[in-house]
Amino acid sequence: QEPTEASQATATTQGTTTPTTNISYSDNTSNIQCDPRTKDLGTADGWKDGKKVKIRLCSVNNDPKFDINSQISSNMYEMVKKAKSESVILTSTSAYRSYQEQQTLYNQNCSGSSCSPPTAKPGYSNHQMGLAVDFGCNGGSIAGTKCYLWLKLNATGYHIFNFPLEAWHWSWDGS
């Protein structure tokens, strides 16, 4: 699915914000507001298909490891809130990454053409657009936990999908 014209990922009904599943993603999100229940961190450099673009970052739960693109701030906030209401504590081990952070991770995980775990080249990661989150469960690993099961059963309703090779990696398109 190729991003097109920007739209906010929420619908308002009787004063409450609910997630939508028909999200259209844009490259430049600097003018898209954060969900008011998240903290607006201002603009940052995002990277898509090797090209630098301006994005607006929002912090979920004021957690510096949970900085995401404004386009998914409502859906992500609502999903984390719903999980918590069901005694499932989703935490983030990594979300938005700068170019340098992605470069460092790539250097650590890759040798030649082989990466373990799979790691995108700098400029090509959904993390660099703030559209991916590596989840943890209560601050620990997510694999095999009730958090992972909850995400498998519920995340698609918030337009968040799992990358099948990594239990922890969830994004707007599953890559």
Coordinates of N, CA, C and O in Angstrom, one line a residue:
Q1 N 0.8 -1.2 0.0 CA 0.0 0.0 0.0 C 0.9 1.2 0.0 O 1.7 1.5 0.9
E2 N 0.8 2.1 -1.0 CA 1.6 3.2 -1.1 C 0.9 4.4 -0.5 O -0.3 4.7 -0.7
P3 N 1.6 5.2 0.4 CA 1.0 6.3 1.0 C 0.5 7.4 0.0 O 1.2 7.6 -1.1
T4 N -0.6 8.0 0.3 CA -1.1 9.1 -0.6 C -1.3 10.3 0.3 O -0.7 10.5 1.3
E5 N -2.3 11.1 -0.1 CA -2.6 12.3 0.6 C -2.9 12.1 2.1 O -3.5 11.1 2.5
A6 N -2.4 13.0 2.9 CA -2.5 12.8 4.4 C -3.9 12.9 4.9 O -4.7 13.7 4.4
S7 N -4.2 12.2 5.9 CA -5.5 12.3 6.7 C -5.2 11.9 8.1 O -4.4 11.0 8.3
Q8 N -5.9 12.5 9.0 CA -5.7 12.1 10.4 C -6.4 10.8 10.6 O -7.5 10.5 10.0
A9 N -5.9 10.0 11.5 CA -6.3 8.6 11.7 C -7.4 8.5 12.8 O -7.3 7.6 13.6
T10 N -8.3 9.4 12.8 CA -9.3 9.4 13.9 C -10.7 9.8 13.3 O -10.8 10.4 12.3
A11 N -11.7 9.4 14.0 CA -13.0 9.8 13.8 C -13.6 10.2 15.1 O -13.4 9.6 16.1
T12 N -14.4 11.3 15.1 CA -14.9 11.8 16.4 C -16.4 11.5 16.4 O -17.1 11.9 15.5
T13 N -16.9 10.9 17.5 CA -18.2 10.5 17.7 C -18.6 10.9 19.1 O -18.1 10.4 20.0
Q14 N -19.6 11.9 19.2 CA -20.1 12.3 20.5 C -18.9 12.7 21.5 O -18.9 12.3 22.6
G15 N -17.9 13.4 20.9 CA -16.8 13.9 21.8 C -15.7 12.9 22.1 O -14.8 13.2 22.8
T16 N -15.8 11.7 21.6 CA -14.7 10.7 21.8 C -14.0 10.4 20.6 O -14.5 10.5 19.5
T17 N -12.7 10.1 20.7 CA -11.9 9.8 19.5 C -11.8 8.3 19.4 O -11.5 7.6 20.3
T18 N -12.1 7.8 18.2 CA -12.0 6.4 17.9 C -11.1 6.1 16.7 O -11.0 6.9 15.8
P19 N -10.4 5.0 16.7 CA -9.6 4.7 15.6 C -10.3 4.4 14.3 O -11.5 3.9 14.4
T20 N -9.7 4.7 13.2 CA -10.2 4.3 11.9 C -9.3 3.3 11.2 O -8.1 3.2 11.6
T21 N -9.7 2.6 10.3 CA -8.9 1.7 9.6 C -8.6 2.1 8.1 O -7.7 1.5 7.5
N22 N -9.2 3.2 7.6 CA -8.9 3.6 6.3 C -8.0 4.8 6.3 O -8.3 5.9 6.0
I23 N -6.7 4.5 6.7 CA -5.7 5.6 6.9 C -5.0 5.8 5.6 O -4.6 4.8 4.9
S24 N -4.8 7.0 5.2 CA -4.0 7.4 4.0 C -2.8 8.1 4.5 O -2.8 9.1 5.2
Y25 N -1.6 7.6 4.2 CA -0.3 8.1 4.7 C 0.3 9.1 3.7 O 0.3 8.8 2.5
S26 N 0.9 10.1 4.2 CA 1.7 11.0 3.4 C 3.1 11.1 3.8 O 3.5 10.5 4.9
D27 N 4.0 11.7 3.0 CA 5.4 11.8 3.4 C 5.6 12.9 4.4 O 6.1 12.7 5.5
N28 N 5.2 14.1 4.1 CA 5.4 15.3 5.0 C 4.2 15.3 5.9 O 3.1 15.6 5.5
T29 N 4.4 15.1 7.2 CA 3.3 15.2 8.2 C 3.5 16.4 9.1 O 2.9 16.4 10.2
S30 N 4.4 17.3 8.8 CA 4.7 18.4 9.7 C 3.5 19.3 10.1 O 3.4 19.9 11.1
N31 N 2.4 19.3 9.2 CA 1.2 20.1 9.5 C 0.1 19.2 10.1 O -1.0 19.8 10.3
I32 N 0.3 18.0 10.3 CA -0.7 17.1 10.9 C -0.6 17.1 12.4 O 0.5 16.8 12.9
Q33 N -1.6 17.5 13.1 CA -1.5 17.6 14.6 C -1.5 16.3 15.2 O -2.0 15.3 14.8
C34 N -0.8 16.3 16.4 CA -0.8 15.1 17.2 C -2.2 14.9 17.9 O -2.9 15.9 18.1
D35 N -2.5 13.7 18.3 CA -3.7 13.5 19.1 C -3.5 14.3 20.3 O -2.4 14.3 20.9
P36 N -4.5 15.1 20.8 CA -4.3 15.9 22.0 C -4.0 15.2 23.3 O -3.5 15.8 24.2
R37 N -4.1 13.9 23.3 CA -3.8 13.1 24.5 C -2.3 12.6 24.4 O -1.9 12.0 25.4
T38 N -1.6 13.0 23.4 CA -0.2 12.7 23.2 C 0.5 14.0 23.3 O -0.1 15.1 23.2
K39 N 1.8 14.0 23.5 CA 2.6 15.2 23.6 C 3.2 15.5 22.2 O 3.9 14.6 21.7
D40 N 3.0 16.7 21.7 CA 3.6 17.1 20.5 C 5.0 17.5 20.7 O 5.4 18.4 21.5
L41 N 5.9 16.8 20.0 CA 7.3 17.0 20.1 C 7.9 17.9 19.0 O 9.1 18.1 19.0
G42 N 7.0 18.3 18.1 CA 7.5 19.2 17.0 C 7.9 18.3 15.8 O 7.6 17.2 15.7
T43 N 8.6 19.0 14.9 CA 9.0 18.3 13.7 C 10.4 17.7 13.8 O 11.2 18.1 14.6
A44 N 10.6 16.7 12.9 CA 11.9 16.0 12.9 C 12.1 15.6 11.4 O 11.2 15.6 10.6
D45 N 13.3 15.1 11.2 CA 13.6 14.5 9.8 C 13.2 13.1 9.8 O 13.6 12.3 10.6
G46 N 12.3 12.8 8.9 CA 11.9 11.4 8.6 C 12.6 11.0 7.3 O 13.1 11.8 6.6
W47 N 12.6 9.7 7.1 CA 13.2 9.1 5.9 C 12.3 8.1 5.3 O 11.9 7.2 5.9
K48 N 12.1 8.3 4.0 CA 11.2 7.4 3.2 C 11.8 7.1 1.9 O 12.1 8.1 1.2
D49 N 12.0 5.9 1.6 CA 12.6 5.5 0.3 C 13.9 6.3 0.0 O 14.2 6.7 -1.1
G50 N 14.7 6.5 1.1 CA 16.0 7.1 0.9 C 16.0 8.6 0.8 O 17.0 9.3 0.7
K51 N 14.8 9.2 1.0 CA 14.6 10.6 0.9 C 14.2 11.2 2.2 O 13.3 10.7 2.9
K52 N 14.8 12.4 2.6 CA 14.5 13.1 3.8 C 13.2 13.8 3.7 O 13.0 14.6 2.7
V53 N 12.3 13.7 4.6 CA 11.0 14.4 4.7 C 10.7 14.9 6.1 O 11.3 14.4 7.1
K54 N 10.0 16.0 6.2 CA 9.6 16.5 7.6 C 8.4 15.7 8.1 O 7.4 15.5 7.4
I55 N 8.5 15.3 9.3 CA 7.4 14.7 10.0 C 7.2 15.3 11.4 O 8.0 15.9 11.9
R56 N 5.9 15.2 11.9 CA 5.6 15.6 13.2 C 5.6 14.4 14.1 O 5.0 13.4 13.8
L57 N 6.3 14.6 15.3 CA 6.4 13.5 16.2 C 5.5 13.7 17.4 O 5.4 14.9 17.9
C58 N 4.9 12.7 18.0 CA 4.1 12.7 19.2 C 4.6 11.7 20.1 O 4.9 10.6 19.7
S59 N 4.6 12.0 21.4 CA 5.0 11.0 22.4 C 3.7 10.4 23.1 O 2.9 11.1 23.6
V60 N 3.7 9.1 23.1 CA 2.6 8.3 23.8 C 3.1 8.1 25.2 O 4.2 7.6 25.4
N61 N 2.3 8.5 26.1 CA 2.6 8.3 27.6 C 3.9 9.0 28.0 O 4.5 8.6 29.0
N62 N 4.3 10.1 27.3 CA 5.5 10.8 27.6 C 6.7 9.9 27.7 O 7.6 10.2 28.5
D63 N 6.7 8.9 26.9 CA 7.8 7.9 26.9 C 8.7 8.2 25.8 O 8.3 8.1 24.6
P64 N 10.0 8.6 26.0 CA 10.9 8.9 24.9 C 11.1 7.7 23.9 O 11.6 7.9 22.8
K65 N 10.8 6.5 24.3 CA 10.9 5.3 23.4 C 9.6 5.1 22.7 O 9.5 4.1 21.9
F66 N 8.7 6.0 22.9 CA 7.3 5.8 22.2 C 7.0 7.1 21.5 O 5.9 7.6 21.5
D67 N 7.9 7.6 20.7 CA 7.7 8.8 19.8 C 7.3 8.2 18.5 O 8.0 7.4 17.8
I68 N 6.1 8.7 18.0 CA 5.6 8.2 16.7 C 5.1 9.3 15.9 O 5.0 10.5 16.3
N69 N 4.8 9.0 14.6 CA 4.3 10.0 13.6 C 2.9 10.4 14.0 O 2.1 9.6 14.5
S70 N 2.6 11.7 13.8 CA 1.3 12.3 14.2 C 0.2 11.5 13.5 O -0.9 11.5 14.0
Q71 N 0.4 11.0 12.3 CA -0.6 10.3 11.6 C -1.2 9.0 12.3 O -2.3 8.7 12.1
I72 N -0.4 8.4 13.2 CA -0.8 7.2 13.9 C -1.0 7.5 15.4 O -1.3 6.6 16.1
S73 N -0.9 8.8 15.8 CA -0.9 9.0 17.2 C -2.3 8.7 17.9 O -2.3 8.1 19.0
S74 N -3.4 8.9 17.2 CA -4.7 8.6 17.8 C -4.9 7.1 17.9 O -5.3 6.6 18.9
N75 N -4.6 6.4 16.8 CA -4.8 4.9 16.8 C -3.9 4.3 17.8 O -4.3 3.4 18.5
M76 N -2.6 4.7 17.9 CA -1.7 4.1 18.8 C -2.1 4.4 20.3 O -2.1 3.5 21.1
Y77 N -2.5 5.7 20.5 CA -2.9 6.0 21.9 C -4.1 5.2 22.3 O -4.1 4.6 23.4
E78 N -5.1 5.1 21.4 CA -6.3 4.3 21.7 C -6.0 2.8 21.9 O -6.6 2.2 22.8
M79 N -5.1 2.3 21.1 CA -4.8 0.9 21.3 C -4.1 0.6 22.6 O -4.5 -0.3 23.3
V80 N -3.1 1.4 23.0 CA -2.4 1.2 24.2 C -3.4 1.4 25.4 O -3.3 0.7 26.4
K81 N -4.3 2.4 25.3 CA -5.3 2.6 26.3 C -6.2 1.4 26.5 O -6.5 1.0 27.6
K82 N -6.7 0.9 25.4 CA -7.6 -0.2 25.4 C -6.9 -1.5 26.0 O -7.5 -2.2 26.8
A83 N -5.7 -1.7 25.6 CA -4.9 -2.8 26.2 C -4.8 -2.7 27.7 O -5.0 -3.6 28.4
K84 N -4.4 -1.5 28.1 CA -4.3 -1.2 29.6 C -5.6 -1.5 30.3 O -5.6 -2.0 31.4
S85 N -6.7 -1.1 29.7 CA -8.0 -1.3 30.3 C -8.3 -2.8 30.5 O -9.2 -3.2 31.3
E86 N -7.6 -3.7 29.7 CA -7.7 -5.1 29.8 C -6.5 -5.7 30.5 O -6.2 -6.9 30.4
S87 N -5.8 -4.9 31.3 CA -4.7 -5.4 32.1 C -3.5 -5.9 31.3 O -2.8 -6.7 31.7
V88 N -3.4 -5.3 30.1 CA -2.3 -5.6 29.2 C -1.4 -4.4 29.1 O -1.9 -3.4 28.5
I89 N -0.2 -4.4 29.6 CA 0.6 -3.2 29.6 C 1.6 -3.3 28.4 O 2.6 -3.9 28.5
L90 N 1.3 -2.6 27.3 CA 2.2 -2.5 26.2 C 3.2 -1.4 26.4 O 2.8 -0.3 26.7
T91 N 4.5 -1.7 26.3 CA 5.5 -0.7 26.4 C 6.3 -0.7 25.0 O 6.2 -1.6 24.2
S92 N 7.0 0.4 24.8 CA 7.8 0.5 23.6 C 9.3 0.4 23.9 O 9.8 1.0 24.8
T93 N 10.0 -0.5 23.1 CA 11.4 -0.5 23.3 C 12.1 0.4 22.2 O 13.2 0.7 22.4
S94 N 11.3 0.7 21.1 CA 11.9 1.6 20.1 C 10.7 2.0 19.2 O 9.9 1.1 18.9
A95 N 10.7 3.2 18.8 CA 9.7 3.7 17.8 C 10.5 4.6 16.8 O 11.3 4.0 16.1
Y96 N 10.2 5.9 16.8 CA 11.0 6.7 15.8 C 12.5 6.6 16.0 O 13.0 6.6 17.1
R97 N 13.2 6.5 14.9 CA 14.6 6.5 14.9 C 15.2 7.5 13.9 O 14.7 7.6 12.8
S98 N 16.2 8.3 14.4 CA 16.9 9.2 13.5 C 17.7 8.4 12.5 O 17.9 7.2 12.6
Y99 N 18.2 9.1 11.5 CA 19.1 8.4 10.5 C 20.3 7.8 11.2 O 20.6 6.7 10.9
Q100 N 20.9 8.6 12.1 CA 22.1 8.1 12.8 C 21.7 6.8 13.7 O 22.5 5.9 13.7
E101 N 20.6 6.9 14.4 CA 20.2 5.7 15.2 C 20.0 4.5 14.3 O 20.4 3.4 14.7
Q102 N 19.4 4.7 13.1 CA 19.2 3.5 12.2 C 20.5 3.0 11.7 O 20.7 1.8 11.5
Q103 N 21.4 3.9 11.4 CA 22.7 3.6 10.9 C 23.5 2.7 11.9 O 24.1 1.7 11.6
T104 N 23.4 3.2 13.2 CA 24.1 2.4 14.3 C 23.5 1.0 14.4 O 24.2 0.1 14.5
L105 N 22.2 0.9 14.4 CA 21.5 -0.4 14.5 C 21.9 -1.3 13.3 O 22.2 -2.5 13.5
Y106 N 21.9 -0.7 12.1 CA 22.3 -1.5 10.9 C 23.7 -2.0 11.1 O 24.0 -3.2 10.8
N107 N 24.6 -1.1 11.5 CA 26.0 -1.5 11.7 C 26.2 -2.7 12.7 O 27.0 -3.6 12.6
Q108 N 25.3 -2.6 13.8 CA 25.4 -3.7 14.8 C 24.8 -5.0 14.3 O 25.3 -6.0 14.7
N109 N 23.8 -4.9 13.5 CA 23.0 -6.2 13.2 C 23.4 -6.8 11.8 O 23.0 -7.9 11.6
C110 N 24.1 -6.1 11.0 CA 24.4 -6.5 9.6 C 25.8 -6.7 9.3 O 26.7 -5.9 9.8
S111 N 26.1 -7.7 8.6 CA 27.5 -8.0 8.1 C 27.3 -8.4 6.6 O 26.7 -9.5 6.4
G112 N 27.9 -7.7 5.7 CA 27.7 -8.0 4.3 C 26.3 -7.8 3.9 O 25.7 -6.7 4.2
S113 N 25.7 -8.8 3.3 CA 24.2 -8.7 3.0 C 23.3 -9.4 3.9 O 22.1 -9.5 3.7
S114 N 23.9 -9.8 5.1 CA 23.1 -10.6 6.0 C 22.9 -9.8 7.3 O 23.8 -9.2 7.9
C115 N 21.6 -9.7 7.8 CA 21.3 -9.0 9.0 C 20.5 -9.9 10.0 O 19.6 -10.7 9.5
S116 N 20.9 -9.9 11.2 CA 20.1 -10.7 12.2 C 20.1 -9.8 13.5 O 21.1 -9.6 14.1
P117 N 18.8 -9.4 13.9 CA 17.6 -9.7 13.2 C 17.5 -8.8 12.0 O 18.3 -7.9 11.7
P118 N 16.5 -9.0 11.1 CA 16.3 -8.2 9.9 C 16.3 -6.7 10.3 O 15.7 -6.3 11.2
T119 N 17.1 -6.0 9.6 CA 17.3 -4.5 9.9 C 17.3 -3.8 8.5 O 18.1 -4.1 7.7
A120 N 16.5 -2.8 8.4 CA 16.4 -2.0 7.2 C 17.6 -1.1 7.1 O 18.2 -0.6 8.1
K121 N 18.0 -0.8 5.9 CA 19.1 0.1 5.6 C 18.6 1.5 6.1 O 17.5 1.9 6.0
P122 N 19.6 2.4 6.5 CA 19.2 3.7 6.9 C 18.5 4.4 5.7 O 19.0 4.3 4.6
G123 N 17.4 5.1 6.0 CA 16.7 5.8 5.0 C 15.5 5.0 4.5 O 14.7 5.5 3.7
Y124 N 15.4 3.7 4.9 CA 14.3 2.8 4.4 C 13.5 2.1 5.5 O 12.8 1.2 5.2
S125 N 13.6 2.6 6.7 CA 12.9 1.9 7.8 C 11.6 2.7 8.2 O 11.6 3.9 8.2
N126 N 10.5 1.9 8.4 CA 9.3 2.6 8.9 C 9.5 3.3 10.3 O 8.8 4.2 10.6
H127 N 10.5 2.8 11.0 CA 10.9 3.5 12.3 C 11.3 5.0 12.0 O 11.1 5.9 12.8
Q128 N 12.0 5.2 10.9 CA 12.5 6.5 10.5 C 11.4 7.5 10.1 O 11.6 8.7 10.0
M129 N 10.2 7.0 9.8 CA 9.0 7.8 9.6 C 8.1 7.8 10.8 O 7.1 8.5 10.8
G130 N 8.5 7.2 11.9 CA 7.7 7.1 13.1 C 6.4 6.3 12.9 O 5.5 6.5 13.6
L131 N 6.5 5.4 12.0 CA 5.3 4.5 11.7 C 5.5 3.1 12.1 O 4.7 2.2 11.7
A132 N 6.5 2.8 13.0 CA 6.7 1.5 13.5 C 7.0 1.6 15.0 O 7.7 2.5 15.4
V133 N 6.6 0.6 15.7 CA 6.9 0.5 17.1 C 7.4 -1.0 17.4 O 6.8 -1.9 17.0
D134 N 8.5 -1.1 18.2 CA 8.9 -2.4 18.7 C 8.3 -2.4 20.1 O 8.7 -1.7 21.0
F135 N 7.4 -3.3 20.3 CA 6.7 -3.4 21.6 C 7.4 -4.4 22.6 O 8.0 -5.3 22.2
G136 N 7.2 -4.0 23.8 CA 7.6 -4.9 24.9 C 6.3 -5.1 25.7 O 5.2 -4.6 25.5
C137 N 6.4 -6.0 26.8 CA 5.3 -6.3 27.6 C 5.7 -6.0 29.1 O 6.7 -6.6 29.6
N138 N 5.1 -5.0 29.7 CA 5.5 -4.6 31.1 C 7.0 -4.3 31.2 O 7.6 -4.6 32.2
G139 N 7.5 -3.8 30.1 CA 9.0 -3.4 30.1 C 9.9 -4.5 29.7 O 11.1 -4.4 29.6
G140 N 9.4 -5.7 29.5 CA 10.2 -6.9 29.1 C 9.9 -7.3 27.7 O 9.2 -6.7 26.9
S141 N 10.4 -8.5 27.3 CA 10.2 -9.1 26.0 C 8.7 -9.4 25.8 O 8.0 -9.7 26.7
I142 N 8.3 -9.3 24.5 CA 6.9 -9.5 24.2 C 6.6 -10.9 23.6 O 5.5 -11.4 23.8
A143 N 7.6 -11.6 23.1 CA 7.4 -12.9 22.5 C 6.7 -13.9 23.5 O 7.2 -14.0 24.6
G144 N 5.6 -14.5 23.1 CA 4.9 -15.5 23.9 C 4.2 -15.0 25.1 O 3.8 -15.7 25.9
T145 N 4.0 -13.7 25.2 CA 3.3 -13.1 26.3 C 1.8 -12.8 26.0 O 1.4 -12.8 24.9
K146 N 1.1 -12.4 27.1 CA -0.3 -12.0 26.9 C -0.4 -10.7 26.0 O -1.4 -10.5 25.3
C147 N 0.7 -9.9 26.1 CA 0.7 -8.7 25.3 C 0.7 -9.0 23.8 O 0.0 -8.4 23.0
Y148 N 1.6 -10.0 23.4 CA 1.7 -10.4 22.0 C 0.3 -11.0 21.6 O -0.2 -10.6 20.5
L149 N -0.3 -11.8 22.4 CA -1.6 -12.4 22.0 C -2.6 -11.3 21.9 O -3.4 -11.3 20.9
W150 N -2.6 -10.3 22.8 CA -3.6 -9.2 22.7 C -3.4 -8.4 21.4 O -4.3 -8.1 20.7
L151 N -2.1 -8.1 21.1 CA -1.8 -7.4 19.8 C -2.3 -8.2 18.6 O -2.9 -7.7 17.7
K152 N -2.0 -9.5 18.6 CA -2.4 -10.4 17.5 C -3.9 -10.4 17.3 O -4.4 -10.4 16.1
L153 N -4.7 -10.3 18.4 CA -6.1 -10.3 18.3 C -6.7 -8.9 18.0 O -7.9 -8.8 17.5
N154 N -6.0 -7.9 18.4 CA -6.7 -6.5 18.4 C -6.0 -5.5 17.5 O -6.7 -4.5 17.1
A155 N -4.7 -5.6 17.3 CA -4.0 -4.5 16.6 C -4.5 -4.1 15.2 O -4.5 -2.9 14.9
T156 N -5.0 -5.0 14.5 CA -5.5 -4.7 13.1 C -6.6 -3.8 13.2 O -6.8 -3.0 12.3
G157 N -7.4 -3.8 14.2 CA -8.5 -2.9 14.4 C -8.1 -1.4 14.6 O -8.9 -0.5 14.4
Y158 N -6.8 -1.2 14.8 CA -6.2 0.1 15.0 C -5.3 0.4 13.8 O -4.5 1.3 13.8
H159 N -5.3 -0.4 12.8 CA -4.5 -0.3 11.6 C -3.0 -0.4 11.9 O -2.2 0.3 11.4
I160 N -2.7 -1.4 12.8 CA -1.3 -1.7 13.2 C -1.1 -3.2 12.9 O -2.0 -4.0 13.4
F161 N -0.1 -3.5 12.2 CA 0.2 -4.9 11.8 C 1.5 -5.4 12.2 O 2.5 -4.6 12.2
N162 N 1.7 -6.7 12.4 CA 2.9 -7.3 12.8 C 3.8 -7.7 11.6 O 3.3 -8.2 10.6
F163 N 5.1 -7.5 11.8 CA 6.1 -8.1 10.8 C 6.3 -9.5 11.3 O 6.8 -9.7 12.4
P164 N 5.9 -10.5 10.5 CA 5.8 -11.9 11.0 C 7.2 -12.5 11.5 O 7.1 -13.4 12.3
L165 N 8.3 -11.9 11.0 CA 9.6 -12.5 11.5 C 10.0 -11.9 12.9 O 11.0 -12.4 13.5
E166 N 9.3 -10.9 13.4 CA 9.7 -10.3 14.6 C 8.4 -10.0 15.5 O 7.6 -9.2 15.1
A167 N 8.3 -10.8 16.6 CA 7.1 -10.6 17.4 C 6.9 -9.2 17.9 O 5.8 -8.7 18.1
W168 N 8.0 -8.5 18.1 CA 8.0 -7.2 18.7 C 7.7 -6.0 17.7 O 7.3 -5.0 18.2
H169 N 7.9 -6.3 16.4 CA 7.8 -5.2 15.4 C 6.4 -5.0 14.8 O 5.9 -6.0 14.2
W170 N 5.8 -3.9 15.1 CA 4.4 -3.6 14.6 C 4.5 -2.3 13.8 O 5.1 -1.3 14.3
S171 N 3.8 -2.2 12.7 CA 3.8 -0.9 11.9 C 2.4 -0.8 11.2 O 1.6 -1.6 11.2
W172 N 2.4 0.4 10.5 CA 1.1 0.7 9.7 C 0.9 -0.3 8.6 O -0.2 -0.5 8.1
D173 N 2.0 -0.9 8.1 CA 1.8 -1.8 6.9 C 2.4 -3.2 7.2 O 2.4 -4.1 6.3
G174 N 2.9 -3.5 8.4 CA 3.4 -4.8 8.7 C 4.8 -5.1 8.2 O 5.2 -6.3 8.2
S175 N 5.5 -4.1 7.7 CA 6.9 -4.3 7.2 C 7.9 -3.7 8.1 O 7.5 -3.0 9.0

